[in-house]
Coordinates of C-alpha atoms in Angstrom, one line a residue:
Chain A
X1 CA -22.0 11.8 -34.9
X2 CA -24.4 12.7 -32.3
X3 CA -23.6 14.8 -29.0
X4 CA -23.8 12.2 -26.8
X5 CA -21.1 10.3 -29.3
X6 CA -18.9 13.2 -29.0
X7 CA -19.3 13.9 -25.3
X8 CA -18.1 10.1 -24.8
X9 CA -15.1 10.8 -26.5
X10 CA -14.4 13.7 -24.9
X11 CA -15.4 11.5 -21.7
X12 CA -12.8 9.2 -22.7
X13 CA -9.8 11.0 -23.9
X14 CA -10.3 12.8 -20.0
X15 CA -9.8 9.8 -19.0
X16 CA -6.8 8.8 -21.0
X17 CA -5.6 12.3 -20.4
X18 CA -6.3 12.1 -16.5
X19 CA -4.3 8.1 -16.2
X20 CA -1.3 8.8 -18.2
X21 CA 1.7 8.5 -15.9
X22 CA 4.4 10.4 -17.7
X23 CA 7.3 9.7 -16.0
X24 CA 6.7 5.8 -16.7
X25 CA 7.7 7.1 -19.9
X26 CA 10.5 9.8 -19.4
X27 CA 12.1 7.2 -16.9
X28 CA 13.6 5.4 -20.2
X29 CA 15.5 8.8 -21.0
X30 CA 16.1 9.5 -17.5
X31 CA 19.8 9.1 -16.2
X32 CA 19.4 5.9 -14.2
X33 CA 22.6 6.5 -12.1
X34 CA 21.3 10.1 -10.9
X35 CA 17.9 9.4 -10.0
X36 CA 18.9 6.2 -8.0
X37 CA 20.8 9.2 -6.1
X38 CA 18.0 11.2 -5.6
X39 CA 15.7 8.5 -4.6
X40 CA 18.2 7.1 -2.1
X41 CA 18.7 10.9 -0.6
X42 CA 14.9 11.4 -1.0
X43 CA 13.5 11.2 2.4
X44 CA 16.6 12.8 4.1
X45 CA 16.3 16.2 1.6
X46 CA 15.7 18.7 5.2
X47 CA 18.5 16.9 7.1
X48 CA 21.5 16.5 4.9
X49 CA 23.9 13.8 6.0
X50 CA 21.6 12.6 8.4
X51 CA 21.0 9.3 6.6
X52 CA 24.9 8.3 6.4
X53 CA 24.9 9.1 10.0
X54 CA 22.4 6.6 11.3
X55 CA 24.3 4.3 8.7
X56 CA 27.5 4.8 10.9
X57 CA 25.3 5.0 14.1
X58 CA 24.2 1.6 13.2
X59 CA 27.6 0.5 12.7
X60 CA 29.0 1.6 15.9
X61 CA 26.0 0.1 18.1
X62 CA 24.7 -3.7 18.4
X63 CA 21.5 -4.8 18.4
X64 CA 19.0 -4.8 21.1
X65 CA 20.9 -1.6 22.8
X66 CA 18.8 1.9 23.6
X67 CA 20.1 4.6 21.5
X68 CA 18.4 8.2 22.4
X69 CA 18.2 10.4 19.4
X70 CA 19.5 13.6 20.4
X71 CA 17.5 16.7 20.0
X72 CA 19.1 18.9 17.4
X73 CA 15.8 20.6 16.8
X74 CA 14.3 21.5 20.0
X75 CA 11.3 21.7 19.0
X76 CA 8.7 18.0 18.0
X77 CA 7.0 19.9 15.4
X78 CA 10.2 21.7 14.8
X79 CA 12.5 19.1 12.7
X80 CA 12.9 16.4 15.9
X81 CA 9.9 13.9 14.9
X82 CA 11.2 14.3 11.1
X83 CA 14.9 13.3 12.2
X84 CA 13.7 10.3 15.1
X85 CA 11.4 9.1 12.6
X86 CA 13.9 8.6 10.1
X87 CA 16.0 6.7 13.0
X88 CA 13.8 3.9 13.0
X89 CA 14.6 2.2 10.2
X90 CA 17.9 2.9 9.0
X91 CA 18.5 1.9 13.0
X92 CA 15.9 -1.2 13.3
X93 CA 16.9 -3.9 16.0
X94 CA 17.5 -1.6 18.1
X95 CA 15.3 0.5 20.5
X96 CA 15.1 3.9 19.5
X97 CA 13.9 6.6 22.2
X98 CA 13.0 9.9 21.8
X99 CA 14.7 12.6 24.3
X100 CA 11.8 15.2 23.9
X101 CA 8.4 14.7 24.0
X102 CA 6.0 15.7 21.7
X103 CA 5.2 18.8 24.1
X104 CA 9.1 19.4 23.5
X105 CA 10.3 18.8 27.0
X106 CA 13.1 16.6 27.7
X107 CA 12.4 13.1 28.2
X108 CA 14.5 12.6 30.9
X109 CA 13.2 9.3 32.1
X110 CA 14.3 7.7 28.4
X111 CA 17.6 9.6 28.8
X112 CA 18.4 7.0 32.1
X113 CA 17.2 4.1 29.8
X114 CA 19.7 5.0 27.1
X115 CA 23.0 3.4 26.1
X116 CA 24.1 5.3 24.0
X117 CA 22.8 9.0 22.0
X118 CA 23.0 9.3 18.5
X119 CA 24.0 13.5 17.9
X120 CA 23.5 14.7 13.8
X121 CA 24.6 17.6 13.6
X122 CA 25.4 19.2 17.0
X123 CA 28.1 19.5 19.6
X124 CA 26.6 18.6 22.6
X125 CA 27.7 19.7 26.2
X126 CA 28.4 17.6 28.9
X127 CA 25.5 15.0 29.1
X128 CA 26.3 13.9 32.1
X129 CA 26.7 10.1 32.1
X130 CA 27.6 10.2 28.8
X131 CA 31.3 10.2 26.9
X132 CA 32.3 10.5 23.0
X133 CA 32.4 7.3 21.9
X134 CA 33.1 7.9 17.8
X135 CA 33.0 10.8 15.6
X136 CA 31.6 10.9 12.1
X137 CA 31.2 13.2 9.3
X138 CA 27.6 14.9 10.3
X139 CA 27.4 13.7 14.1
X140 CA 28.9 11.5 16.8
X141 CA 27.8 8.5 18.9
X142 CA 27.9 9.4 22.8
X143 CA 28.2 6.0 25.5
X144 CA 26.8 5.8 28.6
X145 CA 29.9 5.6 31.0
X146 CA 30.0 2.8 33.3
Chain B
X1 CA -4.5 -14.0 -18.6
X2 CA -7.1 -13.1 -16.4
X3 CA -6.3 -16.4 -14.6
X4 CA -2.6 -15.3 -14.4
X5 CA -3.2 -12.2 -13.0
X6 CA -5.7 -13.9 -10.2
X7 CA -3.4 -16.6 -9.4
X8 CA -0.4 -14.1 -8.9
X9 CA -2.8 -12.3 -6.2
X10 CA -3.2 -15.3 -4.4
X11 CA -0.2 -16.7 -4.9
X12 CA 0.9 -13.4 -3.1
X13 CA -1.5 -13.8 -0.6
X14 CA -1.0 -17.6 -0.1
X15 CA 3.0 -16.7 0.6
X16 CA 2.0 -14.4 3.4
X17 CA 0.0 -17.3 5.1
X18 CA 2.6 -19.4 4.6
X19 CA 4.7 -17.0 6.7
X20 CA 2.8 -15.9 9.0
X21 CA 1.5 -20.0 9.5
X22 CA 5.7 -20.7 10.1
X23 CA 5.6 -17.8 12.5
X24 CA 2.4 -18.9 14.5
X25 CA 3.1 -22.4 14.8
X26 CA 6.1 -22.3 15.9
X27 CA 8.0 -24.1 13.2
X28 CA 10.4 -21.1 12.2
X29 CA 11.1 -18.9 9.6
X30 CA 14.4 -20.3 7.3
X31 CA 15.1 -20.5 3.8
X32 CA 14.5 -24.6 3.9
X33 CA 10.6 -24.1 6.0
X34 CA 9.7 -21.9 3.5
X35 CA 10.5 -23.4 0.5
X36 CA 9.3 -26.4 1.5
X37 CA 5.6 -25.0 2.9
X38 CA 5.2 -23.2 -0.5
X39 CA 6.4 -25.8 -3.0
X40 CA 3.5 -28.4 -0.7
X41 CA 1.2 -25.2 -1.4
X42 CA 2.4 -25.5 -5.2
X43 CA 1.7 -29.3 -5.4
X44 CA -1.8 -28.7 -3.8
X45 CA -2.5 -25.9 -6.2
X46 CA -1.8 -27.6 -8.8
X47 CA -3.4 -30.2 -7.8
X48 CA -6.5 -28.5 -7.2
X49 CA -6.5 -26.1 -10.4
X50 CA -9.7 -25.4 -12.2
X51 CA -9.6 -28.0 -14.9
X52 CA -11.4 -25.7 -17.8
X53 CA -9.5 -25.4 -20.8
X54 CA -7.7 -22.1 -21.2
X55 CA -8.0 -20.4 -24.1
X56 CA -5.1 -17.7 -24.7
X57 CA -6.4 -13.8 -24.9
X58 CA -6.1 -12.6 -28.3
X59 CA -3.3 -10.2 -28.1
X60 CA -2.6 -7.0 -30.5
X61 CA 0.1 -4.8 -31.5
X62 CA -1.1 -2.3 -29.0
X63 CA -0.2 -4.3 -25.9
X64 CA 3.4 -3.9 -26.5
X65 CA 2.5 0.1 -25.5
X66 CA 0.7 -1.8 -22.2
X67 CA 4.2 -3.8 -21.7
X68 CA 6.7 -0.5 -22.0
X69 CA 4.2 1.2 -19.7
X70 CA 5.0 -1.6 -17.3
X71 CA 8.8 -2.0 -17.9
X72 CA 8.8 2.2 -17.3
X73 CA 7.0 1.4 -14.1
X74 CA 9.6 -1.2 -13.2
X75 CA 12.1 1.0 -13.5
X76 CA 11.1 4.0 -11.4
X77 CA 9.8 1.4 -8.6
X78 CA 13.3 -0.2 -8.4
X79 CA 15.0 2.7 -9.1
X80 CA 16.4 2.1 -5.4
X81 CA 15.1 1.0 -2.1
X82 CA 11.8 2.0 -1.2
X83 CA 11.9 6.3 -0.2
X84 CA 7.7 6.9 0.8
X85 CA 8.1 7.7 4.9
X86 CA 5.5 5.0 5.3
X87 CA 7.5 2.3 4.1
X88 CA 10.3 3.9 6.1
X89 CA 8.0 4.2 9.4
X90 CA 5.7 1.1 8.9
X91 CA 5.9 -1.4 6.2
X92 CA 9.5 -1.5 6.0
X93 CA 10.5 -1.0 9.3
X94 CA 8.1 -4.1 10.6
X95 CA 9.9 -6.3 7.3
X96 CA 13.3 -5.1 8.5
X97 CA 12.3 -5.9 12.2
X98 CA 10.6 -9.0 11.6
X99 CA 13.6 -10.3 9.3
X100 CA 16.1 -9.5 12.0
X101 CA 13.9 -10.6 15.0
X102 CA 13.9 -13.7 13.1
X103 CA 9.9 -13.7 13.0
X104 CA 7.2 -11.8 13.7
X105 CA 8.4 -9.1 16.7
X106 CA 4.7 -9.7 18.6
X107 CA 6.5 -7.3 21.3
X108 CA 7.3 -4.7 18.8
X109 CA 3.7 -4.3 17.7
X110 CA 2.2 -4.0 21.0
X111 CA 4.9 -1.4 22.1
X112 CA 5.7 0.3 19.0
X113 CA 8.5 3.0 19.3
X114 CA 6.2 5.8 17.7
X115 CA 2.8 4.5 17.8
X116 CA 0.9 7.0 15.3
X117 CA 3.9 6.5 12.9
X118 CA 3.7 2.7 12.9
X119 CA 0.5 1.6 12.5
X120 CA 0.9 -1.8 14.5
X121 CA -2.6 -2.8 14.0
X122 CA -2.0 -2.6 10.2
X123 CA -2.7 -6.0 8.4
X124 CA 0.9 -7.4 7.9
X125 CA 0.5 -8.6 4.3
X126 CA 3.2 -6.3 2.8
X127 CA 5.8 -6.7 5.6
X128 CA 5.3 -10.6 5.6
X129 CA 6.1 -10.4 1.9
X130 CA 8.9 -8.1 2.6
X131 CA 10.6 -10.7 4.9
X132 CA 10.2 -13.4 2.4
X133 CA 12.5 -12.1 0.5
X134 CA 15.0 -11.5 3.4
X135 CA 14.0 -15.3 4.8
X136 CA 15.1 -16.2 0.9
X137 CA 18.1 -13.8 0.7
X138 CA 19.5 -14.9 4.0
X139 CA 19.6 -11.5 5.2
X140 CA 17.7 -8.4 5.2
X141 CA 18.1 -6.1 1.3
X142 CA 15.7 -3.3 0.3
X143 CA 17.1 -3.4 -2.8
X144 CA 14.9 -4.7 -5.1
X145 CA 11.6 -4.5 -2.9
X146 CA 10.0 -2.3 -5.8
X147 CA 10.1 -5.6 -7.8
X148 CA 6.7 -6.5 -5.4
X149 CA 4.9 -3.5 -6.3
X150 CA 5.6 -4.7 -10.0
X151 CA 4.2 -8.0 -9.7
X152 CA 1.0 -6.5 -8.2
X153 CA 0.4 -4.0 -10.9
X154 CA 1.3 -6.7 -13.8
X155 CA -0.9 -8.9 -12.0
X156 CA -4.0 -6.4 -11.9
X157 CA -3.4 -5.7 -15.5
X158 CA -3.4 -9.0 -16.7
X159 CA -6.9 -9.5 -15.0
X160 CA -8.0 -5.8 -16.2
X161 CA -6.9 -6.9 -20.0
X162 CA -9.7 -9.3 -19.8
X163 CA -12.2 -7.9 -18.9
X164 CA -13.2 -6.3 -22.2
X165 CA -15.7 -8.2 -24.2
X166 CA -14.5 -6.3 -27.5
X167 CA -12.3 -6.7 -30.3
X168 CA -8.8 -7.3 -29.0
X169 CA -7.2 -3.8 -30.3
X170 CA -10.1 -1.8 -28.7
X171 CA -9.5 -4.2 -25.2
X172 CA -5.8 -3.6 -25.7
X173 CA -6.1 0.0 -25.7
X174 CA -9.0 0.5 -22.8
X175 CA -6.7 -1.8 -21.0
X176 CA -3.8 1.1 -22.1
X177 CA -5.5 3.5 -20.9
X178 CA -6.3 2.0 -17.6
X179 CA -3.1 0.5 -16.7
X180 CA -1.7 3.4 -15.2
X181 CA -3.8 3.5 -12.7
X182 CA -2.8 -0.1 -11.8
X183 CA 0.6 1.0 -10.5
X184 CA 0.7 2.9 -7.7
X185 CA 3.1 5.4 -7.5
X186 CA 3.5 4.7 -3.7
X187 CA 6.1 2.0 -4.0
X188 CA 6.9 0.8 -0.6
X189 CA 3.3 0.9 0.8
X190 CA 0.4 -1.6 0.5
X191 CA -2.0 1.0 -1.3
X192 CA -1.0 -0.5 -4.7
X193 CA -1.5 -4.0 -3.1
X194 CA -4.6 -3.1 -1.8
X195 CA -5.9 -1.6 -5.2
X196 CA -4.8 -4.7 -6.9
X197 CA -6.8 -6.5 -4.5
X198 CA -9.9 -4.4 -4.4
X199 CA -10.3 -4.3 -7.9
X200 CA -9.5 -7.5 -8.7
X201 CA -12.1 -8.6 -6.1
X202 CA -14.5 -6.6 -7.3
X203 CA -14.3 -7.5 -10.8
X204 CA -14.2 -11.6 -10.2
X205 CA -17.7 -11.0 -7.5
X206 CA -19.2 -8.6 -10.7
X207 CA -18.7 -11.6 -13.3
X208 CA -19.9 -14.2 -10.9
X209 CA -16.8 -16.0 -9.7
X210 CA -17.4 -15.0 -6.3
X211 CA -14.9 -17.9 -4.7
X212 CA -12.2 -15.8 -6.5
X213 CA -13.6 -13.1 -6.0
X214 CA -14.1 -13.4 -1.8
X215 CA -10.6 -15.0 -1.3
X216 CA -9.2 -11.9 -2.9
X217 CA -11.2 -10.0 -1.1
X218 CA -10.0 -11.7 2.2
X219 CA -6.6 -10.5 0.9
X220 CA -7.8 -7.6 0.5
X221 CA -8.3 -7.4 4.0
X222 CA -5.3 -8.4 4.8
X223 CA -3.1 -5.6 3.5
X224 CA -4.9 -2.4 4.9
X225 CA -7.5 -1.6 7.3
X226 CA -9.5 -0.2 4.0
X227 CA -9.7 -3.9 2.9
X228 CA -11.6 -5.2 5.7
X229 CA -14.2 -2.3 5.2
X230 CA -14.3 -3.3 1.8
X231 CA -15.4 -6.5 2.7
X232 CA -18.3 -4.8 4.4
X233 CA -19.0 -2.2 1.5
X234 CA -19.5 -6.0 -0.9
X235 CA -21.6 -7.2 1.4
X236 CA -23.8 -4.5 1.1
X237 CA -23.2 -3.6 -2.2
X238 CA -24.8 -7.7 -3.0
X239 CA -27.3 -7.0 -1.4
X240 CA -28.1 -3.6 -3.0
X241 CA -27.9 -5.6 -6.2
X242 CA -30.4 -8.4 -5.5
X243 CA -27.3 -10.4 -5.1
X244 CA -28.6 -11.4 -1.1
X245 CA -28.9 -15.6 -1.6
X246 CA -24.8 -15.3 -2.6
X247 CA -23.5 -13.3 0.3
X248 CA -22.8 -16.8 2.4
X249 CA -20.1 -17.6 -0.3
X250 CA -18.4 -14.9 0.5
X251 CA -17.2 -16.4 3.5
X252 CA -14.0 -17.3 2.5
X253 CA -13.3 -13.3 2.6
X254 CA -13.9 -13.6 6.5
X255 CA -11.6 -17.0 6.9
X256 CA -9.5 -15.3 5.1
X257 CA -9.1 -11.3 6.9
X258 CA -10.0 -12.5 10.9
X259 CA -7.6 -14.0 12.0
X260 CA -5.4 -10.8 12.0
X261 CA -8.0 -9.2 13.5
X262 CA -8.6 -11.9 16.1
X263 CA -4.7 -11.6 17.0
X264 CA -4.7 -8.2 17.1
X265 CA -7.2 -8.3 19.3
X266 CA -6.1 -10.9 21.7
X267 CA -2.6 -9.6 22.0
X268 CA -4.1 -5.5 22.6
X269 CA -2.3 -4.3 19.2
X270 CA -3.7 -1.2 18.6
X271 CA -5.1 0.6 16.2
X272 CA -5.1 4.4 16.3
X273 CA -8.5 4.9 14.1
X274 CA -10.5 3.5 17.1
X275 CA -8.0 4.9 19.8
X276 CA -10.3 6.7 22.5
X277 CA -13.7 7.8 21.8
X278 CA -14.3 7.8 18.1
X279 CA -17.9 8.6 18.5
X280 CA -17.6 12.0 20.5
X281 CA -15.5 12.8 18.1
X282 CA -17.3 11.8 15.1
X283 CA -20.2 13.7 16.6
X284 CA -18.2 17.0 17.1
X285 CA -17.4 17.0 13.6
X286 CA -20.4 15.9 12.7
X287 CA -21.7 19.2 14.5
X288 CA -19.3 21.3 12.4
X289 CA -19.1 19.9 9.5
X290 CA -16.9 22.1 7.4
X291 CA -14.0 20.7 10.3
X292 CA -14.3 17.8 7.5
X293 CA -15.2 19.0 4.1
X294 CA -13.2 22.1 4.3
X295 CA -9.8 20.1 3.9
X296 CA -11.3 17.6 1.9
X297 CA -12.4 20.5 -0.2
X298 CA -8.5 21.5 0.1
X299 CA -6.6 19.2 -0.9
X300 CA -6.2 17.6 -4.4
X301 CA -7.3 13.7 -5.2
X302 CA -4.9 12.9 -7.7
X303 CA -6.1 14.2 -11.3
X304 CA -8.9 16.3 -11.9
X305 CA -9.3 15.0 -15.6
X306 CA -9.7 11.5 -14.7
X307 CA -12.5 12.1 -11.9
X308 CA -14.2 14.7 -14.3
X309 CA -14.2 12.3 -17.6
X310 CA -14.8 9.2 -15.3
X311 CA -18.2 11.6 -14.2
X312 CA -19.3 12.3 -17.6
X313 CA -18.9 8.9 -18.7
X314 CA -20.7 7.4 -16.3
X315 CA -23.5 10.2 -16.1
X316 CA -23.8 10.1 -20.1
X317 CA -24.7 6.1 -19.8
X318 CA -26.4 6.1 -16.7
X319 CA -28.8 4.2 -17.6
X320 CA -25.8 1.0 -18.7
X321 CA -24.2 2.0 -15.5
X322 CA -27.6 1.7 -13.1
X323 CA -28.3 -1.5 -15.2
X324 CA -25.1 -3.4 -15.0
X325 CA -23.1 -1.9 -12.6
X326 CA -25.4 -1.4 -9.2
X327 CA -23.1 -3.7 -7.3
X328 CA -19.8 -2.3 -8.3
X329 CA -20.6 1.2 -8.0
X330 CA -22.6 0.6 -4.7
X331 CA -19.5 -1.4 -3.1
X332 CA -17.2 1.6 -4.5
X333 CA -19.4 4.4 -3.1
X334 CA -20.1 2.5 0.3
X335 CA -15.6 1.7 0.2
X336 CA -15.6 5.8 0.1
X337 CA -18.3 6.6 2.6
X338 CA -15.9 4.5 4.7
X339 CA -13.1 6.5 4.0
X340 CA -15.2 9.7 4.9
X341 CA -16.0 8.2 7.8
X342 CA -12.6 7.3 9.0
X343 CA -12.1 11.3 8.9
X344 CA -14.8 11.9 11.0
X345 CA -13.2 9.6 13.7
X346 CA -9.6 10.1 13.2
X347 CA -7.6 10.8 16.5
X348 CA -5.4 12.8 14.5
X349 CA -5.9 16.6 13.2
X350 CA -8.2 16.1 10.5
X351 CA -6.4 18.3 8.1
X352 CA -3.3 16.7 8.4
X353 CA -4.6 13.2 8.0
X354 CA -6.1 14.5 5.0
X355 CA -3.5 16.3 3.3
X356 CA -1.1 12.6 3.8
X357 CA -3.8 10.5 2.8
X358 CA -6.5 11.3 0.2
X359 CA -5.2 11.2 -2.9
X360 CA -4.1 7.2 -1.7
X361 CA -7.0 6.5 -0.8
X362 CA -8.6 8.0 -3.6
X363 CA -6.2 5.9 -5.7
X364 CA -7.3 2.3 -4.3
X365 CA -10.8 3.2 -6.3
X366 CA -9.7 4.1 -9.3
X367 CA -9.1 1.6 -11.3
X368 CA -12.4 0.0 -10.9
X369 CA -14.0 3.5 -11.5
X370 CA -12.3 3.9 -14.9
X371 CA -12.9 0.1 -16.1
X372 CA -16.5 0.8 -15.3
X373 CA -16.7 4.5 -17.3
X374 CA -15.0 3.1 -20.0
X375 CA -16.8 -0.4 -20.3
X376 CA -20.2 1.8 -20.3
X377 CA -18.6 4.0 -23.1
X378 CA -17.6 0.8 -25.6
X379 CA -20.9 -0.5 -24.7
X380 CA -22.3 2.6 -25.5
X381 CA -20.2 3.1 -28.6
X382 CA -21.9 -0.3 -29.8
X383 CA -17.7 -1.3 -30.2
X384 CA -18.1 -3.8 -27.6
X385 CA -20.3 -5.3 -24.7
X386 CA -19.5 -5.6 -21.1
X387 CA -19.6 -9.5 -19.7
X388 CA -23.1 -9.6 -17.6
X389 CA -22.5 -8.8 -14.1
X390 CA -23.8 -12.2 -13.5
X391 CA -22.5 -14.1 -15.8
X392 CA -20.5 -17.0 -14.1
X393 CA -18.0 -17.8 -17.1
X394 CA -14.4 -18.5 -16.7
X395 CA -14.0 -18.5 -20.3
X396 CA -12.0 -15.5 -21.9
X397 CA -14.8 -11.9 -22.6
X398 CA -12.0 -11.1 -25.5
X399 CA -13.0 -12.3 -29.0
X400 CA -10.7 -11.9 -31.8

């Protein structure tokens, strides 16, 4: 066997090496139950209960209406962006606005446009316009008053 | 089984013009307009199929291996709804808000709630698919969306499995060892769509069957901005490769991919890549470089054995390689020089974009990559012999 023989299987068991996906494999011996846990939980891991409580938000509210995400996190770069992105989906259909910007001052002008405020984690303080509508487990759902 | 695998891709592809046709046209999306538009698409398909004799691939023991591999990656990708943030921020939320809105939500895309997170110039393959199953459920589920990414990867393997002109337990096991790289681990986003596509293309236009080959191309360009550059990176790889006279019959890869980008266009959809002036700032990095390469340099692209052995495999038969595969490897290296050049002109902080994005991107080319390094090492290794790059045949490359 000459080198060049050898360095191609060398060349080629990197290669099987480098592809092999073990978990395709370990996912037959893998608890199917728990991991469907921990992928459900998965994108929610810094903010826990956050993704039961746009479940309930979603619940409470109807399509079409503006539901502010309140700011927990002060701060874009500081937790909001990763708790208003997550809003979008779990709370599709309707409009979603952010009540900071991404220079972290209040967006007052989407606070006007809002129906309702969807608070994780937080006990907010007389937002004026706004009234307790429902009460969760990790947040509440304030309504504009009319 | 290379036919199988082709004809899922389009079949994929032909379900999203289906929907996106209802949608445009004004007809609807419901369970009955669907069904009906793709069982007249069936009839014509059938209709219209290649009427070569098919001749079976021999199989081997050693595909069972391939078929666990696949029944593992079916169960992590349906393990539960789709987690990747991009399928939560993009192709999942436009599914969801299509399937609700009752068809495409034009308003939605052209004021997005969180423009940089949604993408709403994206090609909307993936979500169009996404809402079929909705249209078909009667309402929106998530559930089971990983079963899409399944179908692509099977697909891509079916048409991989082929292309081997070998024994069949030496095509069985390069086709083992390559599988993995047909499904992505980012189930929920179009990258493994997109790889399916892009090597599937590339393979049918390196064999000759460039009518395959451009319409999946075309579809390729329909399920991430990457595709339509790849379309650009074929064109030139053909010509590279002496291949000139055959570019016009790619032009089904343009009917195909412009119409999106007609609409997008038309309706002032943006897209954030070309968002403000991407030449100044493609020149500013371009005047400090290391602004680039430095998190390039930084961040990993997937695994370091697989780049290094596809290197030495393809450096130890250079001369097979330079011989047979000028126009994949052109349309591969001018796909990446694309990529590097969407860093150059990304709005965003280049080090973030890189950090959330190479090792994807990375991922569409390798496939291709590790069919050619090991192709050049069987044909090397005198085991086997790769079908000519030119060689129109439809018939199977496996010999028993």
């Amino acid at each position: 066997m000459n080198a060049t023989r050898i360095a191609s299987a060398i060349a080629l068991l990197m290669i099987a090496i480098g592809s092999f996906e073990p978990f395709y494999w370990r996912i037959f011996t893998r608890n199917r139950a728990r991991f469907h846990d921990a992928m459900v939980s998965l994108p929610y891991t810094k903010a826990p209960g956050l993704r039961e409580h746009y479940l309930e938000v979603r619940a409470w509210t109807r399509p079409g209406e503006r539901i502010g995400i309140f700011p927990t996190h002060r701060r874009w770069d500081g937790g909001y962006s990763y708790i208003y992105a997550r809003s979008l989906y779990l709370l599709s259909g309707r409009e979603v606005v952010p009540l900071i910007g991404t220079d972290n001052r209040p967006r007052l002008d989407q606070l006007a446009r809002a129906d309702a405020i969807a608070v994780w984690r937080a006990e907010p303080e007389g937002i004026p316009g706004f009234t307790i509508a429902r009460r969760g487990k990790h947040g509440m759902l304030l309504r504009r008053v009319r | 089984m290379r036919r199988a695998g082709e004809a899922m891709l389009i079949a994929a592809g032909a379900l999203w013009a289906i929907t996106l046709l209802l949608d445009v046209t004004g007809i609807g999306w419901s369970r009955a307009s669907l069904l009906v538009a793709t069982a007249v698409a069936a009839i014509v398909a059938w209709w219209k199929r290649p009427r070569t004799a098919i001749e079976p691939a021999p199989l081997s023991p050693i595909d069972l291996l391939t078929v666990a591999l696949i029944a593992g990656y079916a169960l992590v990708a349906t393990a539960a709804a789709p987690w990747d943030f991009d399928y939560l921020v993009n192709f999942g939320l436009k599914a969801r808000t299509f399937a609700e809105h009752g068809g495409i939500d034009w308003a939605f895309l052209r004021h997005p709630p969180a423009e940089r997170a949604v993408h709403p110039g994206y090609p909307l393959l993936l979500p169009l698919l996404y809402a079929d199953v909705a249209i078909l459920g009667g309402g929106w589920t998530d559930r089971w969306l990983g079963l899409v990414h399944v179908a692509f990867g099977l697909a891509l393997i079916l048409v991989i499995r082929c292309e081997w002109r070998t024994n069949r337990h030496v095509a069985a096991a390069a086709t083992l060892i390559v599988a993995p790289l047909a499904l992505s681990p980012w189930v929920g986003t179009a990258d493994g769509p997109l790889l399916a596509y892009l090597t599937a293309a590339l393979l049918a236009i390196r064999r000759g069957s460039l009518t395959t080959g451009a319409i999946l191309l075309g579809l390729a360009g329909c399920t991430k901005n990457e595709g339509l550059s790849l379309i650009v990176a074929v064109a030139i790889a053909m010509i590279v490769a002496g291949r000139r006279r055959e570019l016009l019959r790619l032009w089904p890869a343009l009917a195909i991919a412009m119409p999106w980008v007609v609409i997008r266009t038309v309706l002032g959809i943006g897209t954030d890549i070309t968002s403000g002036s991407p030449l100044s700032r493609a020149l500013a990095r371009l005047a400090d470089p290391s602004s680039v390469l430095g998190p390039l340099a930084a961040n990993p692209i997937g695994k370091p054995w697989l780049w290094i052995g596809i290197a030495l495999a393809l450096v130890l038969h250079r001369g097979i390689v330079l011989a047979r595969e000028r126009f994949t490897l052109t349309a591969v290296l001018v796909q990446l020089a694309f990529y590097l050049g969407a860093y150059l002109v990304t709005p965003h902080d280049v080090a973030w974009h890189v950090q959330w994005s190479l090792a994807r991107v990375v991922s569409h080319v390798a496939p291709i990559l590790a069919v050619i390094a090991v192709a050049a090492i069987l044909e090397a290794q005198k085991n086997g012999r790769l079908a000519p790059p030119d060689a129109a045949s439809n018939s199977p490359a496996v010999t028993p």
